[in-house]
Structures are given as structure tokens and as C-alpha cells.
PDB file of C-alpha atoms in Angstrom:
ATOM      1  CA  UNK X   4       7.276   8.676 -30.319  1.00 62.00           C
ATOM      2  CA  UNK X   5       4.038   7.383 -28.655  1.00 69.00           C
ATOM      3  CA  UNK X   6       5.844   4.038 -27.212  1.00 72.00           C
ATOM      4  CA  UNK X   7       8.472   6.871 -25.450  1.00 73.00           C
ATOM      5  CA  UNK X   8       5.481   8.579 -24.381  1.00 72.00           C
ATOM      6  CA  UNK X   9       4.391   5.042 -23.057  1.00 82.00           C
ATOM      7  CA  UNK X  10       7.557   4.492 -21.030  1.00 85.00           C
ATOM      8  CA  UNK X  11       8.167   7.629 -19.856  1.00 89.00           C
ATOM      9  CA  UNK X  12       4.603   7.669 -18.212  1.00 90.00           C
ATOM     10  CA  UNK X  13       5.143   4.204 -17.293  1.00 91.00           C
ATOM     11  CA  UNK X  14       8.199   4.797 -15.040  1.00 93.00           C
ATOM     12  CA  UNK X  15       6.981   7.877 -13.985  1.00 95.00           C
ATOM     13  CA  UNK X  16       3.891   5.922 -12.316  1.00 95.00           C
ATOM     14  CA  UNK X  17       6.118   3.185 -11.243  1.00 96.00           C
ATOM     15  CA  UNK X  18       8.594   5.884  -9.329  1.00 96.00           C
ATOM     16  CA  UNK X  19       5.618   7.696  -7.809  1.00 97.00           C
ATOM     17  CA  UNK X  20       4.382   4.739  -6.757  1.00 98.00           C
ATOM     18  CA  UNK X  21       7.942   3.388  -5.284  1.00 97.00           C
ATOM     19  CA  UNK X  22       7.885   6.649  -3.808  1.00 97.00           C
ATOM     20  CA  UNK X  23       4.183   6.316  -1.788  1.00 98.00           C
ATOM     21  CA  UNK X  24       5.506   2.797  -0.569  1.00 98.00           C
ATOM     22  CA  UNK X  25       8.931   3.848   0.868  1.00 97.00           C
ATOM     23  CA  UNK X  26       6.705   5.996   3.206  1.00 98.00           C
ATOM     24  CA  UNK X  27       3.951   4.297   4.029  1.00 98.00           C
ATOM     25  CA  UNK X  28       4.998   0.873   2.627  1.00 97.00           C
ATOM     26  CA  UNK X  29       5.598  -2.322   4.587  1.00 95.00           C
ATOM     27  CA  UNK X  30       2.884  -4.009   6.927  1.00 96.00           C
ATOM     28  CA  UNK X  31       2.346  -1.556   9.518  1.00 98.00           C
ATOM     29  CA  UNK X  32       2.019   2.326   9.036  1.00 98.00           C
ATOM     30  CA  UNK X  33      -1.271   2.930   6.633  1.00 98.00           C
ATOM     31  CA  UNK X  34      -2.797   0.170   9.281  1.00 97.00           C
ATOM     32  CA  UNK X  35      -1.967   2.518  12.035  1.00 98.00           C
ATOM     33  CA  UNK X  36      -2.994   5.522  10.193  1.00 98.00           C
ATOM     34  CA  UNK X  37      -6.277   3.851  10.013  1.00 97.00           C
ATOM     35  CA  UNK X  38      -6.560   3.302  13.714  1.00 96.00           C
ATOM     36  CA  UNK X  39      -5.220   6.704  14.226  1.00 97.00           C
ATOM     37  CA  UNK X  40      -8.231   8.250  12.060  1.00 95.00           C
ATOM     38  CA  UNK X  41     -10.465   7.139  14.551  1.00 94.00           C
ATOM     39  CA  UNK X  42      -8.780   9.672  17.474  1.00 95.00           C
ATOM     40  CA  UNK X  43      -5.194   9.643  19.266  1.00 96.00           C
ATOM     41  CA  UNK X  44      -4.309   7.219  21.257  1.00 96.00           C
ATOM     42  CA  UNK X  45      -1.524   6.311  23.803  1.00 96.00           C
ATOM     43  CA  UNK X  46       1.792   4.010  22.752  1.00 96.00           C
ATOM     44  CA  UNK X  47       0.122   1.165  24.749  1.00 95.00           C
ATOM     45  CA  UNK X  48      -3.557   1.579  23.515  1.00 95.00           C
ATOM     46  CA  UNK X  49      -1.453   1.063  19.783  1.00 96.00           C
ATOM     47  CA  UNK X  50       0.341  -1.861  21.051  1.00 96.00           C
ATOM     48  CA  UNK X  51      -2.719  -3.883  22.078  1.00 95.00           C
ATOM     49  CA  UNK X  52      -5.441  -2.867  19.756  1.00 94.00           C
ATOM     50  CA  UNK X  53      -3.407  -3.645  16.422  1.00 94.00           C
ATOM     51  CA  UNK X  54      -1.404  -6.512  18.316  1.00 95.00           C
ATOM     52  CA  UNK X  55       1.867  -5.141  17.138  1.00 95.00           C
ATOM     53  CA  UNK X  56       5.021  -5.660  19.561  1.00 96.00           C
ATOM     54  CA  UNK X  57       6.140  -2.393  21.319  1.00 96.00           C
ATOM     55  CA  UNK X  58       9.786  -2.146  18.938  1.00 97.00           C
ATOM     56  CA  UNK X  59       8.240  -2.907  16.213  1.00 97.00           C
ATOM     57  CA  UNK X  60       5.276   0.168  16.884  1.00 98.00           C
ATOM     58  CA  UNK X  61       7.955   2.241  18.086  1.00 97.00           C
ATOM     59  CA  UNK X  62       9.988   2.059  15.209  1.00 98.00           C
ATOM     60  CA  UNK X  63       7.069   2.549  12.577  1.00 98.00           C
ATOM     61  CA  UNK X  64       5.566   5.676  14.519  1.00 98.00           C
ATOM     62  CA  UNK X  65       9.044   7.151  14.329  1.00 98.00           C
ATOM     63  CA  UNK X  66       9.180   6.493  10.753  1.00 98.00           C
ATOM     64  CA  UNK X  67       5.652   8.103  10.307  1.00 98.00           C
ATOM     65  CA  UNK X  68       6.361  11.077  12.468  1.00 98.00           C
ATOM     66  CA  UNK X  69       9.909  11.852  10.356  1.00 97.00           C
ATOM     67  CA  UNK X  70       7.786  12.099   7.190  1.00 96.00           C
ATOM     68  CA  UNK X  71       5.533  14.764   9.473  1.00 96.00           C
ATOM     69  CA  UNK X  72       2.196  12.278   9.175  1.00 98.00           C
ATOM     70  CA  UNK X  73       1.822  11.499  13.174  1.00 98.00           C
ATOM     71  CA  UNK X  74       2.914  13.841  16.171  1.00 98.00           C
ATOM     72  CA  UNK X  75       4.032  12.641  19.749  1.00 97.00           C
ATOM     73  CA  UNK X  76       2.629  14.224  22.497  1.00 96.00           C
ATOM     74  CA  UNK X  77       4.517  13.651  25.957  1.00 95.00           C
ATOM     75  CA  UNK X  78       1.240  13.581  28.620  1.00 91.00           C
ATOM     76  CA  UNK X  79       2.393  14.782  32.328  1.00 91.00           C
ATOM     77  CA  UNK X  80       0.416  11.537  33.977  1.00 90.00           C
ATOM     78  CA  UNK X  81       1.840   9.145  36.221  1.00 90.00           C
ATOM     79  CA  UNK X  82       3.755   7.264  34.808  1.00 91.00           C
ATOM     80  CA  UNK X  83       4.527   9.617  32.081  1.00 92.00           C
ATOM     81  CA  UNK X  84       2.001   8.222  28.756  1.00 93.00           C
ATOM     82  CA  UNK X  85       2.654   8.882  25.141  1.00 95.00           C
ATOM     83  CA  UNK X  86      -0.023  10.162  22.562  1.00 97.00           C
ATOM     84  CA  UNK X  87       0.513   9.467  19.241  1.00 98.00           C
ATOM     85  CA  UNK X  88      -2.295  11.862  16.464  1.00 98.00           C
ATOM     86  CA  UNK X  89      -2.436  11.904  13.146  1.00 98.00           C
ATOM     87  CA  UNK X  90      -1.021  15.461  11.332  1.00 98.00           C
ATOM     88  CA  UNK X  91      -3.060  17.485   9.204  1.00 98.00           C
ATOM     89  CA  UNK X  92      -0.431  16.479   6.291  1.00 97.00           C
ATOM     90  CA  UNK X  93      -1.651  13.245   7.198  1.00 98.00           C
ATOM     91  CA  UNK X  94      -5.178  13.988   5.646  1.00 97.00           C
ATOM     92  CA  UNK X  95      -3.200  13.840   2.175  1.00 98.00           C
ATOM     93  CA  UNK X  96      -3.546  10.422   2.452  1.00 98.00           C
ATOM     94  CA  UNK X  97      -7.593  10.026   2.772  1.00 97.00           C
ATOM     95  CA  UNK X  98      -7.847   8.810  -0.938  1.00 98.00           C
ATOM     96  CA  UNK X  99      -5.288   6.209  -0.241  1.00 98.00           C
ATOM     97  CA  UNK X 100      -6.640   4.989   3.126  1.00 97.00           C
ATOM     98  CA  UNK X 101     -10.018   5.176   1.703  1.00 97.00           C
ATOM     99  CA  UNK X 102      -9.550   2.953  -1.572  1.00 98.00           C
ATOM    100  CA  UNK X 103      -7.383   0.669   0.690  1.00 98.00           C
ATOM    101  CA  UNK X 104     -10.096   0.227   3.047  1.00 97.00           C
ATOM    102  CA  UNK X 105     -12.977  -0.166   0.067  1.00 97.00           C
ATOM    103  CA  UNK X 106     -10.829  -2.337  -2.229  1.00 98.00           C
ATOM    104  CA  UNK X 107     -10.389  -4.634   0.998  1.00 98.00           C
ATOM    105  CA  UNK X 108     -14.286  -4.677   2.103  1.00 97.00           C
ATOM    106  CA  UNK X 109     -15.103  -5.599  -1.945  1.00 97.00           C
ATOM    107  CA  UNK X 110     -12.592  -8.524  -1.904  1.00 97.00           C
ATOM    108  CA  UNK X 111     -13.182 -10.314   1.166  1.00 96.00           C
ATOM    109  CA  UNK X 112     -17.278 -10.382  -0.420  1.00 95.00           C
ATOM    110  CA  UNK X 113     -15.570 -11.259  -3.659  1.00 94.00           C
ATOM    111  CA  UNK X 114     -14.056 -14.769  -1.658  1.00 92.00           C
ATOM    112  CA  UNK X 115     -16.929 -15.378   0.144  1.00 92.00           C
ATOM    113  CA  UNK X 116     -19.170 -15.605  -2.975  1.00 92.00           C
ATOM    114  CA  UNK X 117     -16.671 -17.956  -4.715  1.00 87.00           C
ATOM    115  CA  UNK X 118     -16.320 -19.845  -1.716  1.00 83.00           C
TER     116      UNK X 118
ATOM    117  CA  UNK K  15     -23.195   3.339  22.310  1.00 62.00           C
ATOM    118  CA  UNK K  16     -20.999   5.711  20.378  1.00 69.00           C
ATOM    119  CA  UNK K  17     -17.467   4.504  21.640  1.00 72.00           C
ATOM    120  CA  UNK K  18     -19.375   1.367  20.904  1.00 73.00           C
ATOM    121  CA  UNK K  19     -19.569   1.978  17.422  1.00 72.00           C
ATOM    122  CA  UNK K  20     -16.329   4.000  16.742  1.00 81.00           C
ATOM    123  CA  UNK K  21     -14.494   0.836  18.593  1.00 85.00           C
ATOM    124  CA  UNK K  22     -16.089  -1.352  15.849  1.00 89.00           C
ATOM    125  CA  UNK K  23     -15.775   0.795  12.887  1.00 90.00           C
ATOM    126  CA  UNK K  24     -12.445   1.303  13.766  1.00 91.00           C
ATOM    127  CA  UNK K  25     -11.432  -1.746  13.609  1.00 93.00           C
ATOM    128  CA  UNK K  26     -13.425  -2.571  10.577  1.00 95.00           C
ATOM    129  CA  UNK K  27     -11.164  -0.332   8.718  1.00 95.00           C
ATOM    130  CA  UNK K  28      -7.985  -1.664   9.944  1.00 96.00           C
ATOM    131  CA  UNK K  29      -9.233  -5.041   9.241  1.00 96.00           C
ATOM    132  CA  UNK K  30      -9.787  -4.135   5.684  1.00 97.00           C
ATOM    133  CA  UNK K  31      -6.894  -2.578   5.242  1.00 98.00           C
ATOM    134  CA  UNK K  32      -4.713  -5.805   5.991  1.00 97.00           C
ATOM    135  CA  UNK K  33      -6.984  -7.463   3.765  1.00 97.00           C
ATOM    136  CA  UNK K  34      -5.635  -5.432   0.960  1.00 98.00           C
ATOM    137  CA  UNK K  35      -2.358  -5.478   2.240  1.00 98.00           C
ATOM    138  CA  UNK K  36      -2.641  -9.265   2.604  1.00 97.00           C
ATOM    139  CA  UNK K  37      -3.030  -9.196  -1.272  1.00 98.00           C
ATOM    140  CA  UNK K  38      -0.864  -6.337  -3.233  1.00 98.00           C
ATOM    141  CA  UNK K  39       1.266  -5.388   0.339  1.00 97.00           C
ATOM    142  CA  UNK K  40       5.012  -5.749   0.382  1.00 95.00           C
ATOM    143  CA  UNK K  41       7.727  -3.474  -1.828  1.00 96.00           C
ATOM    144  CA  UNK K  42       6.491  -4.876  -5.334  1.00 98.00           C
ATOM    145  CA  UNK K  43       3.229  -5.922  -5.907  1.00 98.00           C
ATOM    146  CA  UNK K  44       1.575  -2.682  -6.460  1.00 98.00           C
ATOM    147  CA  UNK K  45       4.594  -1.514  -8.968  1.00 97.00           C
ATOM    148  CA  UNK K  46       3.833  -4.614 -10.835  1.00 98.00           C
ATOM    149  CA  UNK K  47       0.303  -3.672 -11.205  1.00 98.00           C
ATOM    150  CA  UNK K  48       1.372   0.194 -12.142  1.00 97.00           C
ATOM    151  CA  UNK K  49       3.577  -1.241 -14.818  1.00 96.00           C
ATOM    152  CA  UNK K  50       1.415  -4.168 -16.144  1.00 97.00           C
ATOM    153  CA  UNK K  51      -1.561  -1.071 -16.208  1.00 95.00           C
ATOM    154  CA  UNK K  52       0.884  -0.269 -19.746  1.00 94.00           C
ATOM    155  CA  UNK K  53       0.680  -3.047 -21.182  1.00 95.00           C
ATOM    156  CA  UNK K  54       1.518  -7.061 -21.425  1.00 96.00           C
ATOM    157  CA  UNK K  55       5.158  -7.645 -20.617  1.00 96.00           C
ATOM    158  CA  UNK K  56       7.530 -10.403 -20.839  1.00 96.00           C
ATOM    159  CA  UNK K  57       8.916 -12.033 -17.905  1.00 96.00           C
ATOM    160  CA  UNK K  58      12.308 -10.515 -18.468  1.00 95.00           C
ATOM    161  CA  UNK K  59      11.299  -7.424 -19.548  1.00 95.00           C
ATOM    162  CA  UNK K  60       9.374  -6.900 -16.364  1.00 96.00           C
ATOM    163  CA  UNK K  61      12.434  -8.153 -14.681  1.00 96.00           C
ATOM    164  CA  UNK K  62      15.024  -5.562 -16.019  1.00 95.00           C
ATOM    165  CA  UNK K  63      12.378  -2.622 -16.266  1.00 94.00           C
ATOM    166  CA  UNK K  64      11.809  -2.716 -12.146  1.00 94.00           C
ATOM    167  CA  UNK K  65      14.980  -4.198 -11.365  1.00 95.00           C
ATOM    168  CA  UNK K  66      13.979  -6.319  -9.481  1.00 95.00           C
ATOM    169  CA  UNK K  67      15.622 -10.367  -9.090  1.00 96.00           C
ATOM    170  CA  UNK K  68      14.031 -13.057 -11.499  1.00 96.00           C
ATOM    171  CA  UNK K  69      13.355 -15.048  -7.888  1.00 97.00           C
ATOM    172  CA  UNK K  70      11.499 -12.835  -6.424  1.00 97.00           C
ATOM    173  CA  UNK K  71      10.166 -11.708  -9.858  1.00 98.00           C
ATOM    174  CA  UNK K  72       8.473 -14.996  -9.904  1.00 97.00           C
ATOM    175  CA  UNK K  73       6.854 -15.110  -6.946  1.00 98.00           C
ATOM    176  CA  UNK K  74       5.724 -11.748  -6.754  1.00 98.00           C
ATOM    177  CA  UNK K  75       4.031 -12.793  -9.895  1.00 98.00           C
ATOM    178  CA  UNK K  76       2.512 -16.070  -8.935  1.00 98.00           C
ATOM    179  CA  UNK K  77       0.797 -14.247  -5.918  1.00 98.00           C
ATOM    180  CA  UNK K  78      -0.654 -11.840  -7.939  1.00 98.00           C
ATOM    181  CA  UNK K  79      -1.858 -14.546 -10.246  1.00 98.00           C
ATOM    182  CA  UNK K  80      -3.320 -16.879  -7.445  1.00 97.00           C
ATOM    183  CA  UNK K  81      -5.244 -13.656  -6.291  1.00 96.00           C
ATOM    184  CA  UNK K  82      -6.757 -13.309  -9.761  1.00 96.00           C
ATOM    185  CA  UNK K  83      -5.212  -9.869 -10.616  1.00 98.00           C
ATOM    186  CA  UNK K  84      -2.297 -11.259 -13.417  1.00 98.00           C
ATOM    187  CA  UNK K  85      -2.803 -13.496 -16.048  1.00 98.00           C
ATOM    188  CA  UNK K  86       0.378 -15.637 -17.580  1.00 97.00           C
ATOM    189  CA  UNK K  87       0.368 -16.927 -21.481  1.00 96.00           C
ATOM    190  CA  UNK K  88       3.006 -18.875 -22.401  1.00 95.00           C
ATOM    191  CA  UNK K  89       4.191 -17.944 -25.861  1.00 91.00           C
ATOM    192  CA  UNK K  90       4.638 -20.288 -28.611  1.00 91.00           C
ATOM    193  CA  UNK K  91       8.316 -18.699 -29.808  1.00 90.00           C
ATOM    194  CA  UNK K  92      12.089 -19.973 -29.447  1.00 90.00           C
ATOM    195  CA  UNK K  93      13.159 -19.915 -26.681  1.00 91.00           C
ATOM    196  CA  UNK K  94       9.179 -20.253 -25.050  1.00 92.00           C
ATOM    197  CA  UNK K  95       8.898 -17.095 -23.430  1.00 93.00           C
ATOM    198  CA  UNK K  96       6.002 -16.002 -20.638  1.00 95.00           C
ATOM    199  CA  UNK K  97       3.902 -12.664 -20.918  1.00 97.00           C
ATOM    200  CA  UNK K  98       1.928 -11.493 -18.258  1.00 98.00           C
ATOM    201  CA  UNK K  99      -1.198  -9.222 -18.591  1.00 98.00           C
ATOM    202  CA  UNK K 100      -3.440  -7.517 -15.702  1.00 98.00           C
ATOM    203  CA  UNK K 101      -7.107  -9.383 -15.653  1.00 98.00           C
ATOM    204  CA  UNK K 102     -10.222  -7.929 -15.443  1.00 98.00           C
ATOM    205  CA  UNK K 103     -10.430  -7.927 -11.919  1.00 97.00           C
ATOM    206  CA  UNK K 104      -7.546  -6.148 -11.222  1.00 98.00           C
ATOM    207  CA  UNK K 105      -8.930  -2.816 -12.917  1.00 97.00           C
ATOM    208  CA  UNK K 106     -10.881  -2.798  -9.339  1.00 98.00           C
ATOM    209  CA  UNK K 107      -7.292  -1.566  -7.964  1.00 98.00           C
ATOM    210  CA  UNK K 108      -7.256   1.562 -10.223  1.00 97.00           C
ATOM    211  CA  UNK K 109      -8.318   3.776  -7.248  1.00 98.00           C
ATOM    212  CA  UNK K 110      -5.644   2.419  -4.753  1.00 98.00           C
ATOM    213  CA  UNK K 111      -2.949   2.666  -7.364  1.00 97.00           C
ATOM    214  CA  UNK K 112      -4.253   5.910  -8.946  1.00 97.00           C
ATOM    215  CA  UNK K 113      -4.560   7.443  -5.361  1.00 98.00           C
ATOM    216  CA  UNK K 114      -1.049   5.876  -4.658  1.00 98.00           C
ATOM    217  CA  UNK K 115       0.347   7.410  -7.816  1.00 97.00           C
ATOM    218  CA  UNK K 116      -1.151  10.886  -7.266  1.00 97.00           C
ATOM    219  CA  UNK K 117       0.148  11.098  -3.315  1.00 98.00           C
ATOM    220  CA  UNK K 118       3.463   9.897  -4.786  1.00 98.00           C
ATOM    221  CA  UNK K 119       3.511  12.726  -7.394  1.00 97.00           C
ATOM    222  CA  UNK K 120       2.303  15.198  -4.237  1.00 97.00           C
ATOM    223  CA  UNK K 121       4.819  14.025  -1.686  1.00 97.00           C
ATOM    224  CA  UNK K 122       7.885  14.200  -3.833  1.00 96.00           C
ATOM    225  CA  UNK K 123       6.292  17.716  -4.837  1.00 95.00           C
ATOM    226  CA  UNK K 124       6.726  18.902  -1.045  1.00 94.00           C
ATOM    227  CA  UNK K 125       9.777  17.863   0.022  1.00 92.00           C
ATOM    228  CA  UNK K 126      11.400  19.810  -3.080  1.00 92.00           C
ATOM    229  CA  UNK K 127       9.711  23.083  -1.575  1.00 92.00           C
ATOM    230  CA  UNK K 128      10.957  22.360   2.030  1.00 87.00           C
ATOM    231  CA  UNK K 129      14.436  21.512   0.430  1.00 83.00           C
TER     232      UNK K 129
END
């Protein structure tokens, strides 16, 4: 009874997880939620400051606005710019962001001592 | 001064984040964690509980154990079989796959209500 406690838990965790990852999975989209924490920017501002080719950003801020975490704002300038901000559904992913961001700081010291 | 500072901490962040993502990114490296976080498991049961090829399987797991965070035993029986276990350091990823598991858990959670 306990070990089909165990599993059930177990995949449970593992779908949840599967589930985080097939939204903000893959190399790109908690990197530019990061950025994006820091204030809006424009499509180009995106492209340059995370060095991240213009399809590729395209395609992963499409992907993050589907799943309602960034909204596109058309700005009437000349020529026409696009601003990209974070959604307040977005916010639901502080805790993930966060112990991203902490677990990364810790490791690189981590390397450096064993170095 | 202060864009100064919000450039920098900005990219601080980001920079962490790939870090992290350097380490337990990609589709299953962080499953493999949520799973191992049950208990030891055999190469092949690891390999038929996530479904995931032995190839990949095995590289997957040889990352994770050149970045400290599995350990591998080979196991004395006939045929030898392999077991793999999280190590100490990896328990510094609970937060990142707790928070992962819980916004999972969340997500899933909303879409049924908008459904």
C-alpha cells in the first residue's frame, strides 16, 4: 500500500513537473522572463541584450504570450516598435525564477571553490 | 546610477539562470531528479518509468553525474545491473524542483477552470 502511495506521488511530481517544462521549458523563455522582470522592453532591446536571433525570440515570446505569461504591446512610433511585459499570471512563477536564479549564484561559488 | 544598477542586476539574474539551465536544462534532467527524489532506481527501471530512450537515458544520466547531483553503483547481481541515487548535493535543487512541482500542480489547475 505505501510503495503505491510511493508511485502514485512519484508520477504525480514527475507529470507536474513535465507539465512546468512544456511551458517554460527549453533554453529560452524563464531567461527572458528574467530580463522581462526587470521592466518591458522592445522586440529589438530582447534581441540584443540576451543575444538571441530575432526567429528564434519571436517564436518563444509567442509561445509565452499563448500560455498568457507576456503581453505585446503594438507602440505607434516610427517605425512601428513592439513591447513585450510580463503578465500578472506571470508573477506565479516568482518561486521558480527565484530558486533558478539562487540555485545558479550558489553553484557557480560551488566551482570556483573546487577549482 | 539606478539604470546603472538595474542594467547589472538584470543581467546578473539572467546570467544565473543559464547557469542553472546549463546544468538540469533540457526536457529531462529535472524529471530525473523528481523521480530519483523517491528513491534509488535501476537503469531500466528509470528507463521504462519516464519513457524515455536508453540513449538518451544514458547521457542524461552521465551529465547529471559529472555535475555531482547522481551517483551510479554498479550492482554485484546477474546480469550486473546499475542503480542510480541523488547525492547530497543535489538536495540543494529541492526549491527549484519543489517550486517547479507546485507551479505545475497550479497551472494544470487553471487551465481546467478556463476549459
Amino acid at each position: 500500500m505505501e510503495e503505491i502511495r510511493t508511485a502514485k506521488s512519484c508520477k504525480q511530481a514527475r507529470l507536474a513537473i513535465q507539465d512546468t517544462l512544456d511551458v517554460v521549458g527549453g533554453k529560452w523563455k524563464l531567461v527572458l522572463i528574467s530580463v522581462l522582470r526587470h521592466g518591458p522592453r522592445k522586440f529589438n532591446e530582447l534581441s540584443r541584450e540576451i543575444h538571441i536571433s530575432p526567429r528564434i525570440l519571436s517564436k518563444e515570446l509567442q509561445e509565452l504570450e499563448s500560455h498568457g505569461l507576456v503581453s505585446r504591446t503594438v507602440c505607434n512610433t516610427k517605425p512601428v516598435t513592439v513591447e513585450y511585459a510580463l503578465t500578472e499570471y506571470s508573477e506565479t512563477l516568482s518561486e521558480v525564477v527565484m530558486s533558478m536564479h539562487q540555485w545558479g549564484v550558489k553553484h557557480r561559488q560551488r566551482i570556483m571553490e573546487l577549482v
